[in-house]
Amino acid sequence: MGNVGAMKTPEHFSDSSLVLITGVSGSGRNTAANVFEDLGWYVADNLPPELIMRMVELAFASESPVERLAIVTDVRSRSFAGNLVEVLDRLQAEGRWPTVLFLDAADDVIVRRYDALRRTHPLQGNDTLLAGIKKEREMLSQIFGRADIVIDSSSMSVHDLRREIESHFLNKERNRQKITLQSFGFKHGAPMDADFMIDVRFLPNPYWQPELRHMRGTDEPVSDFVLRQDGAQEFLRNFTTMLAGMLPGYRREGKNFITLAVGCTGGHHRSVAIVEALAERFQEELPIDVAVVHRDLKRG
């Protein structure tokens, strides 16, 4: 997601002590709060925007024992609308550049989660659950555009979400940019949180090779088949070169988390093999931390 506020400079990039957690109700904010607590952060939950500045001031005062602060804020605060963006601007004006973590999920997934818990949406009122979700998305649209990290928890278990959050923040102090490479199948829907989306269906499909059909892109025979096809190695080289040229610009803009989604038909063969190959190249050639997620590897 692009930032539309003031430009971050390299010194702002290194500020990793303050995180603002927000997102759609039912997408996993409580799980996120628990993860940060387990990582040793001080977590302030359900804090209205008008109190965030005061909380930050108290937490980072010279006599405060707090070293890292995570603030969870959402539409349970009736004064939420618009104010969180204003707070973010004020924090940046005072020299604090928090990481904004935005949690999201597809509408149908949120509906199922609310039905399972037999709860009503905080903005639902006398209307339908979907109407409440729509209102919330409208309220969140501006801060969504300012997010540093967007995590779509639609297909994640609580444990998957925990691991995803930990992968972003356990080594954040290293002051390195990070790329998450995600394979997926177009027939299961495209990811909502990708900065880049690449279609590798230009490569022949191993599915049509009887001896490879029931294997996956992590299996050597499938990987060998995909990577020796015409255009495969050229694509890997060219994309690595392109990303290398973009990283300094992303750093200047304060974008330290990048998500690259690589898709094929089912998310079993070509996209998986290409993601694994890109991860190996990036780790060897680029000054960046790399994480790999195979979203649809176990799906039919």
mmCIF file with all atom_site columns, C-alpha atoms in Angstrom, residues 35 41 67 146 174 249 286:
data_model
loop_
_atom_site.group_PDB
_atom_site.id
_atom_site.type_symbol
_atom_site.label_atom_id
_atom_site.label_alt_id
_atom_site.label_comp_id
_atom_site.label_asym_id
_atom_site.label_entity_id
_atom_site.label_seq_id
_atom_site.pdbx_PDB_ins_code
_atom_site.Cartn_x
_atom_site.Cartn_y
_atom_site.Cartn_z
_atom_site.occupancy
_atom_site.B_iso_or_equiv
_atom_site.pdbx_formal_charge
_atom_site.auth_seq_id
_atom_site.auth_comp_id
_atom_site.auth_asym_id
_atom_site.auth_atom_id
_atom_site.pdbx_PDB_model_num
ATOM 1 C CA . VAL A 1 35  ? 1.200  -11.733 19.477 1.00 0.00 ? 35  VAL A CA 1
ATOM 2 C CA . TRP A 1 41  ? 5.587  -5.191  23.559 1.00 0.00 ? 41  TRP A CA 1
ATOM 3 C CA . GLU A 1 67  ? 10.509 0.379   25.018 1.00 0.00 ? 67  GLU A CA 1
ATOM 4 C CA . ARG A 1 146 ? -1.503 4.586   4.683  1.00 0.00 ? 146 ARG A CA 1
ATOM 5 C CA . ARG A 1 174 ? 17.530 -5.349  11.707 1.00 0.00 ? 174 ARG A CA 1
ATOM 6 C CA . GLY A 1 249 ? 13.136 4.028   -4.107 1.00 0.00 ? 249 GLY A CA 1
ATOM 7 C CA . LEU A 1 286 ? 19.522 -8.666  -2.734 1.00 0.00 ? 286 LEU A CA 1
#
